[in-house]
């Protein structure tokens, strides 16, 4: 379900990269879609922090993640609304992606091939770091189709990772016995 | 060739390229979902529902990918093409 949400966002980002921000923002719902979802993800991260915390490092990672997502979402909302105008404010989004990547990597205590979720955390962490670099490039060239498409591709890649989260691929050949019984 | 005429032609050509590119997003996504379903039919648990749990029946990734492609094509694209056309005509008017 999360994967589907990310795929919808990815396709919309692709659309924006192709037609340009000016055309994309001609309708309010399109303009506010990504910033409001971004902000909402930050809000929803608080219940995750509260109810799915099984260690201090999880609580710190989820809490920090919630804060930066909300700050970056609010900044994007202000940019769309016109309260902020400098494209350099988009650095907040780059920061949010970098912190999100760090949160994934820091709170995953196991190696890449320990189990499916470990692999997912490592892969998504580094992908988000990559997206942060793309966002830095986007601050420098905000109208570039290439950087816009690369940003959109990040969402599609995350969607693919989440869709495959239930897989037990041959790459996990050395599964730990405490990693649980394979479903498939 | 008259430079004024060339500049009048540039904007509509650019908009046409954009319209074509954005129109392919939905169909390409549906195609990706279809290819995925054909390559890994075990992911479509509706084809063999016996013994499957709730989430394995509710979440069918290839079908969801196809649904997202259709959603983009039927809901997002029409308005986007309309706005692209309007932007194109306003560009031509200002030239």
mmCIF file of C-alpha atoms in Angstrom:
data_model
loop_
_atom_site.group_PDB
_atom_site.id
_atom_site.type_symbol
_atom_site.label_atom_id
_atom_site.label_comp_id
_atom_site.label_asym_id
_atom_site.label_seq_id
_atom_site.Cartn_x
_atom_site.Cartn_y
_atom_site.Cartn_z
ATOM 1 C CA UNK A 1 0.000 0.000 0.000
ATOM 2 C CA UNK A 2 2.865 2.384 0.896
ATOM 3 C CA UNK A 3 4.525 1.346 -2.346
ATOM 4 C CA UNK A 4 1.413 2.338 -4.291
ATOM 5 C CA UNK A 5 1.421 5.756 -2.635
ATOM 6 C CA UNK A 6 5.076 6.254 -3.546
ATOM 7 C CA UNK A 7 4.388 5.150 -7.127
ATOM 8 C CA UNK A 8 1.553 7.705 -7.445
ATOM 9 C CA UNK A 9 3.899 10.421 -6.154
ATOM 10 C CA UNK A 10 6.651 9.246 -8.508
ATOM 11 C CA UNK A 11 4.414 9.443 -11.588
ATOM 12 C CA UNK A 12 3.198 12.898 -10.543
ATOM 13 C CA UNK A 13 6.809 14.043 -10.074
ATOM 14 C CA UNK A 14 7.621 12.686 -13.557
ATOM 15 C CA UNK A 15 4.666 14.648 -14.914
ATOM 16 C CA UNK A 16 5.880 17.824 -13.215
ATOM 17 C CA UNK A 17 9.434 17.307 -14.496
ATOM 18 C CA UNK A 18 8.155 16.976 -18.085
ATOM 19 C CA UNK A 19 5.572 19.782 -18.254
ATOM 20 C CA UNK A 20 7.417 22.157 -15.937
ATOM 21 C CA UNK A 21 6.500 23.530 -12.515
ATOM 22 C CA UNK A 22 4.506 26.482 -13.901
ATOM 23 C CA UNK A 23 2.066 24.274 -15.830
ATOM 24 C CA UNK A 24 1.913 21.683 -13.038
ATOM 25 C CA UNK A 25 0.909 24.317 -10.494
ATOM 26 C CA UNK A 26 -1.968 25.657 -12.589
ATOM 27 C CA UNK A 27 -4.313 23.484 -10.519
ATOM 28 C CA UNK A 28 -4.188 23.823 -6.752
ATOM 29 C CA UNK A 29 -4.629 20.120 -5.967
ATOM 30 C CA UNK A 30 -1.608 19.249 -8.098
ATOM 31 C CA UNK A 31 0.506 22.026 -6.591
ATOM 32 C CA UNK A 32 -0.289 21.027 -3.004
ATOM 33 C CA UNK A 33 -0.203 17.235 -3.488
ATOM 34 C CA UNK A 34 3.496 16.574 -2.832
ATOM 35 C CA UNK A 35 4.069 19.214 -0.078
ATOM 36 C CA UNK A 36 0.964 18.165 1.860
ATOM 37 C CA UNK A 37 1.798 14.446 1.578
ATOM 38 C CA UNK A 38 5.344 15.266 2.701
ATOM 39 C CA UNK A 39 4.013 17.146 5.752
ATOM 40 C CA UNK A 40 1.475 14.401 6.501
ATOM 41 C CA UNK A 41 4.222 11.750 6.413
ATOM 42 C CA UNK A 42 5.970 13.771 9.134
ATOM 43 C CA UNK A 43 2.796 13.947 11.239
ATOM 44 C CA UNK A 44 2.157 10.208 10.858
ATOM 45 C CA UNK A 45 5.731 9.429 11.853
ATOM 46 C CA UNK A 46 4.884 10.507 15.446
ATOM 47 C CA UNK A 47 2.465 7.580 16.037
ATOM 48 C CA UNK A 48 5.126 5.318 14.518
ATOM 49 C CA UNK A 49 7.626 6.704 17.049
ATOM 50 C CA UNK A 50 5.166 6.273 19.919
ATOM 51 C CA UNK A 51 3.692 2.845 19.176
ATOM 52 C CA UNK A 52 6.395 1.020 17.224
ATOM 53 C CA UNK A 53 9.400 1.898 19.324
ATOM 54 C CA UNK A 54 11.303 -1.095 20.635
ATOM 55 C CA UNK A 55 14.556 0.643 21.515
ATOM 56 C CA UNK A 56 15.979 4.097 22.253
ATOM 57 C CA UNK A 57 17.686 4.247 18.863
ATOM 58 C CA UNK A 58 14.330 3.516 17.146
ATOM 59 C CA UNK A 59 12.670 6.302 19.132
ATOM 60 C CA UNK A 60 15.422 8.807 18.302
ATOM 61 C CA UNK A 61 15.475 7.831 14.614
ATOM 62 C CA UNK A 62 11.680 8.004 14.190
ATOM 63 C CA UNK A 63 11.418 11.225 16.247
ATOM 64 C CA UNK A 64 14.134 13.026 14.279
ATOM 65 C CA UNK A 65 12.623 11.738 11.062
ATOM 66 C CA UNK A 66 9.182 13.103 12.014
ATOM 67 C CA UNK A 67 10.631 16.521 12.811
ATOM 68 C CA UNK A 68 12.578 16.964 9.566
ATOM 69 C CA UNK A 69 9.702 15.666 7.418
ATOM 70 C CA UNK A 70 7.340 18.190 9.025
ATOM 71 C CA UNK A 71 9.822 21.074 8.662
ATOM 72 C CA UNK A 72 10.568 20.225 5.028
ATOM 73 C CA UNK A 73 6.868 19.673 4.262
ATOM 74 C CA UNK A 74 5.992 23.049 5.792
ATOM 75 C CA UNK A 75 8.771 24.701 3.753
ATOM 76 C CA UNK A 76 7.481 23.138 0.524
ATOM 77 C CA UNK A 77 3.949 24.279 1.408
ATOM 78 C CA UNK A 78 5.227 27.831 1.993
ATOM 79 C CA UNK A 79 7.059 27.744 -1.362
ATOM 80 C CA UNK A 80 3.877 26.705 -3.196
ATOM 81 C CA UNK A 81 1.806 29.285 -1.301
ATOM 82 C CA UNK A 82 4.329 32.012 -2.140
ATOM 83 C CA UNK A 83 5.259 32.790 1.470
ATOM 84 C CA UNK A 84 8.822 31.793 0.576
ATOM 85 C CA UNK A 85 10.341 32.479 -2.815
ATOM 86 C CA UNK A 86 14.038 31.533 -2.834
ATOM 87 C CA UNK A 87 14.661 28.102 -4.429
ATOM 88 C CA UNK A 88 17.396 27.606 -1.836
ATOM 89 C CA UNK A 89 14.642 26.800 0.673
ATOM 90 C CA UNK A 90 14.485 23.456 -1.128
ATOM 91 C CA UNK A 91 17.677 22.620 0.762
ATOM 92 C CA UNK A 92 15.318 21.750 3.640
ATOM 93 C CA UNK A 93 13.933 18.929 1.501
ATOM 94 C CA UNK A 94 17.474 17.756 0.743
ATOM 95 C CA UNK A 95 18.150 17.818 4.499
ATOM 96 C CA UNK A 96 14.960 15.840 5.171
ATOM 97 C CA UNK A 97 16.012 13.160 2.684
ATOM 98 C CA UNK A 98 19.535 13.019 4.137
ATOM 99 C CA UNK A 99 18.162 12.679 7.686
ATOM 100 C CA UNK A 100 15.634 10.065 6.521
ATOM 101 C CA UNK A 101 18.457 8.098 4.918
ATOM 102 C CA UNK A 102 20.516 8.384 8.108
ATOM 103 C CA UNK A 103 17.539 7.292 10.219
ATOM 104 C CA UNK A 104 17.136 4.157 8.101
ATOM 105 C CA UNK A 105 20.837 3.319 8.305
ATOM 106 C CA UNK A 106 21.411 4.182 11.970
ATOM 107 C CA UNK A 107 18.444 2.309 13.424
ATOM 108 C CA UNK A 108 19.179 -0.826 11.398
ATOM 109 C CA UNK A 109 21.550 -2.717 13.656
ATOM 110 C CA UNK A 110 22.076 -5.732 11.368
ATOM 111 C CA UNK A 111 24.021 -6.239 8.162
ATOM 112 C CA UNK A 112 22.571 -6.110 4.622
ATOM 113 C CA UNK A 113 21.780 -9.826 4.330
ATOM 114 C CA UNK A 114 20.540 -10.520 7.864
ATOM 115 C CA UNK A 115 16.912 -10.535 6.746
ATOM 116 C CA UNK A 116 14.529 -8.862 4.303
ATOM 117 C CA UNK A 117 13.856 -5.804 6.462
ATOM 118 C CA UNK A 118 17.598 -5.263 7.019
ATOM 119 C CA UNK A 119 18.201 -5.302 3.273
ATOM 120 C CA UNK A 120 15.278 -2.922 2.749
ATOM 121 C CA UNK A 121 16.529 -0.496 5.417
ATOM 122 C CA UNK A 122 20.057 -0.387 3.975
ATOM 123 C CA UNK A 123 18.860 -0.091 0.355
ATOM 124 C CA UNK A 124 16.336 2.632 1.165
ATOM 125 C CA UNK A 125 18.785 4.503 3.379
ATOM 126 C CA UNK A 126 21.371 4.805 0.618
ATOM 127 C CA UNK A 127 18.694 5.550 -1.985
ATOM 128 C CA UNK A 128 17.451 8.466 0.128
ATOM 129 C CA UNK A 129 21.029 9.724 0.453
ATOM 130 C CA UNK A 130 21.259 9.628 -3.343
ATOM 131 C CA UNK A 131 17.987 11.552 -3.551
ATOM 132 C CA UNK A 132 19.421 14.198 -1.201
ATOM 133 C CA UNK A 133 22.271 14.749 -3.684
ATOM 134 C CA UNK A 134 19.750 14.997 -6.537
ATOM 135 C CA UNK A 135 17.833 17.587 -4.520
ATOM 136 C CA UNK A 136 21.023 19.596 -4.026
ATOM 137 C CA UNK A 137 21.451 19.603 -7.817
ATOM 138 C CA UNK A 138 17.797 20.656 -8.138
ATOM 139 C CA UNK A 139 18.461 23.718 -5.960
ATOM 140 C CA UNK A 140 21.172 24.763 -8.413
ATOM 141 C CA UNK A 141 19.128 23.943 -11.560
ATOM 142 C CA UNK A 142 15.445 24.064 -10.508
ATOM 143 C CA UNK A 143 14.077 23.894 -14.083
ATOM 144 C CA UNK A 144 16.201 20.937 -15.206
ATOM 145 C CA UNK A 145 14.173 18.022 -16.606
ATOM 146 C CA UNK A 146 17.068 15.669 -15.737
ATOM 147 C CA UNK A 147 17.147 16.486 -12.015
ATOM 148 C CA UNK A 148 13.337 16.509 -11.852
ATOM 149 C CA UNK A 149 13.207 13.091 -13.506
ATOM 150 C CA UNK A 150 15.962 11.758 -11.231
ATOM 151 C CA UNK A 151 13.964 12.925 -8.200
ATOM 152 C CA UNK A 152 10.834 11.232 -9.603
ATOM 153 C CA UNK A 153 12.823 8.062 -10.247
ATOM 154 C CA UNK A 154 13.720 7.967 -6.537
ATOM 155 C CA UNK A 155 10.033 7.503 -5.680
ATOM 156 C CA UNK A 156 9.622 4.783 -8.293
ATOM 157 C CA UNK A 157 12.718 2.960 -6.963
ATOM 158 C CA UNK A 158 11.387 3.217 -3.386
ATOM 159 C CA UNK A 159 8.016 1.886 -4.595
ATOM 160 C CA UNK A 160 9.722 -1.121 -6.238
ATOM 161 C CA UNK A 161 11.682 -1.806 -3.029
ATOM 162 C CA UNK A 162 8.518 -1.671 -0.930
ATOM 163 C CA UNK A 163 6.602 -3.886 -3.377
ATOM 164 C CA UNK A 164 9.395 -6.472 -3.111
ATOM 165 C CA UNK A 165 9.566 -6.214 0.696
ATOM 166 C CA UNK A 166 7.773 -9.549 1.106
ATOM 167 C CA UNK A 167 10.204 -11.403 -1.122
ATOM 168 C CA UNK A 168 12.769 -13.926 -0.009
ATOM 169 C CA UNK A 169 15.255 -13.704 -2.850
ATOM 170 C CA UNK A 170 18.228 -16.091 -3.304
ATOM 171 C CA UNK A 171 20.427 -13.175 -2.169
ATOM 172 C CA UNK A 172 19.351 -14.044 1.365
ATOM 173 C CA UNK A 173 20.925 -17.471 1.104
ATOM 174 C CA UNK A 174 22.655 -17.159 4.461
ATOM 175 C CA UNK A 175 19.554 -16.359 6.468
ATOM 176 C CA UNK A 176 19.948 -16.343 10.206
ATOM 177 C CA UNK A 177 17.736 -18.948 11.945
ATOM 178 C CA UNK A 178 16.357 -16.131 14.135
ATOM 179 C CA UNK A 179 15.282 -14.140 11.090
ATOM 180 C CA UNK A 180 11.993 -16.036 10.872
ATOM 181 C CA UNK A 181 10.502 -18.651 8.572
ATOM 182 C CA UNK A 182 10.559 -17.779 4.855
ATOM 183 C CA UNK A 183 7.115 -17.214 3.368
ATOM 184 C CA UNK A 184 8.121 -17.718 -0.238
ATOM 185 C CA UNK B 1 13.517 32.439 -43.232
ATOM 186 C CA UNK B 2 11.657 34.935 -41.089
ATOM 187 C CA UNK B 3 12.981 34.730 -37.507
ATOM 188 C CA UNK B 4 9.638 35.889 -36.138
ATOM 189 C CA UNK B 5 7.867 32.890 -37.687
ATOM 190 C CA UNK B 6 10.491 30.491 -36.308
ATOM 191 C CA UNK B 7 10.005 31.788 -32.750
ATOM 192 C CA UNK B 8 6.229 31.349 -33.168
ATOM 193 C CA UNK B 9 6.753 27.697 -34.122
ATOM 194 C CA UNK B 10 9.191 26.871 -31.285
ATOM 195 C CA UNK B 11 6.754 27.055 -28.336
ATOM 196 C CA UNK B 12 3.997 24.815 -29.824
ATOM 197 C CA UNK B 13 6.614 22.224 -30.898
ATOM 198 C CA UNK B 14 8.025 22.181 -27.349
ATOM 199 C CA UNK B 15 4.519 21.771 -25.910
ATOM 200 C CA UNK B 16 3.795 18.910 -28.326
ATOM 201 C CA UNK B 17 6.903 17.067 -27.164
ATOM 202 C CA UNK B 18 5.853 17.558 -23.542
ATOM 203 C CA UNK B 19 2.278 16.390 -24.253
ATOM 204 C CA UNK B 20 3.534 13.245 -25.968
ATOM 205 C CA UNK B 21 6.011 12.467 -23.182
ATOM 206 C CA UNK B 22 3.524 12.979 -20.354
ATOM 207 C CA UNK B 23 0.889 10.910 -22.233
ATOM 208 C CA UNK B 24 3.196 7.881 -22.222
ATOM 209 C CA UNK B 25 3.577 7.759 -18.404
ATOM 210 C CA UNK B 26 0.261 5.963 -17.733
ATOM 211 C CA UNK B 27 0.474 3.390 -20.560
ATOM 212 C CA UNK B 28 4.129 2.606 -19.744
ATOM 213 C CA UNK B 29 3.180 2.022 -16.095
ATOM 214 C CA UNK B 30 0.284 -0.275 -17.070
ATOM 215 C CA UNK B 31 2.619 -2.137 -19.433
ATOM 216 C CA UNK B 32 5.202 -2.499 -16.632
ATOM 217 C CA UNK B 33 2.525 -3.971 -14.337
ATOM 218 C CA UNK B 34 1.368 -6.371 -17.080
ATOM 219 C CA UNK B 35 4.907 -7.550 -17.824
ATOM 220 C CA UNK B 36 5.519 -8.009 -14.085
ATOM 221 C CA UNK B 37 2.337 -10.104 -13.753
ATOM 222 C CA UNK B 38 3.400 -12.284 -16.692
ATOM 223 C CA UNK B 39 6.952 -12.727 -15.418
ATOM 224 C CA UNK B 40 5.955 -13.451 -11.809
ATOM 225 C CA UNK B 41 2.367 -14.765 -11.880
ATOM 226 C CA UNK B 42 2.693 -16.061 -8.295
ATOM 227 C CA UNK B 43 2.379 -12.443 -7.140
ATOM 228 C CA UNK B 44 -1.195 -12.323 -8.448
ATOM 229 C CA UNK B 45 -2.668 -14.455 -5.665
ATOM 230 C CA UNK B 46 -6.192 -14.069 -7.092
ATOM 231 C CA UNK B 47 -5.167 -16.718 -9.617
ATOM 232 C CA UNK B 48 -4.570 -19.222 -6.794
ATOM 233 C CA UNK B 49 -6.347 -17.840 -3.695
ATOM 234 C CA UNK B 50 -6.534 -21.037 -1.621
ATOM 235 C CA UNK B 51 -4.352 -20.952 1.480
ATOM 236 C CA UNK B 52 -3.441 -17.270 1.108
ATOM 237 C CA UNK B 53 -3.634 -14.844 4.036
ATOM 238 C CA UNK B 54 -5.604 -11.577 4.088
ATOM 239 C CA UNK B 55 -2.755 -9.264 3.043
ATOM 240 C CA UNK B 56 -1.552 -11.605 0.313
ATOM 241 C CA UNK B 57 -5.034 -11.403 -1.209
ATOM 242 C CA UNK B 58 -5.557 -7.652 -0.693
ATOM 243 C CA UNK B 59 -2.160 -6.476 -1.941
ATOM 244 C CA UNK B 60 -1.461 -7.694 -5.477
ATOM 245 C CA UNK B 61 1.560 -5.606 -6.559
ATOM 246 C CA UNK B 62 1.304 -6.021 -10.381
ATOM 247 C CA UNK B 63 -2.415 -5.165 -10.300
ATOM 248 C CA UNK B 64 -1.728 -2.136 -8.092
ATOM 249 C CA UNK B 65 0.940 -0.920 -10.532
ATOM 250 C CA UNK B 66 -1.574 -1.227 -13.387
ATOM 251 C CA UNK B 67 -4.193 0.614 -11.299
ATOM 252 C CA UNK B 68 -1.756 3.485 -10.622
ATOM 253 C CA UNK B 69 -1.004 3.773 -14.353
ATOM 254 C CA UNK B 70 -4.725 3.891 -15.146
ATOM 255 C CA UNK B 71 -5.328 6.433 -12.367
ATOM 256 C CA UNK B 72 -2.657 8.741 -13.760
ATOM 257 C CA UNK B 73 -3.910 8.364 -17.332
ATOM 258 C CA UNK B 74 -7.601 8.861 -16.546
ATOM 259 C CA UNK B 75 -7.500 11.343 -13.664
ATOM 260 C CA UNK B 76 -4.260 13.380 -13.820
ATOM 261 C CA UNK B 77 -3.481 13.473 -17.554
ATOM 262 C CA UNK B 78 -6.629 15.137 -19.026
ATOM 263 C CA UNK B 79 -6.299 18.262 -16.855
ATOM 264 C CA UNK B 80 -2.559 18.370 -17.390
ATOM 265 C CA UNK B 81 -2.921 18.287 -21.193
ATOM 266 C CA UNK B 82 -5.589 20.979 -20.976
ATOM 267 C CA UNK B 83 -3.293 23.221 -18.934
ATOM 268 C CA UNK B 84 -0.377 22.482 -21.252
ATOM 269 C CA UNK B 85 -2.474 23.540 -24.237
ATOM 270 C CA UNK B 86 -3.589 26.730 -22.462
ATOM 271 C CA UNK B 87 0.020 27.534 -21.546
ATOM 272 C CA UNK B 88 1.010 26.924 -25.173
ATOM 273 C CA UNK B 89 -1.641 29.272 -26.525
ATOM 274 C CA UNK B 90 -0.766 31.979 -23.982
ATOM 275 C CA UNK B 91 2.932 31.583 -24.917
ATOM 276 C CA UNK B 92 2.048 32.021 -28.589
ATOM 277 C CA UNK B 93 -0.035 35.095 -27.771
ATOM 278 C CA UNK B 94 2.845 36.761 -25.916
ATOM 279 C CA UNK B 95 5.369 36.088 -28.701
#
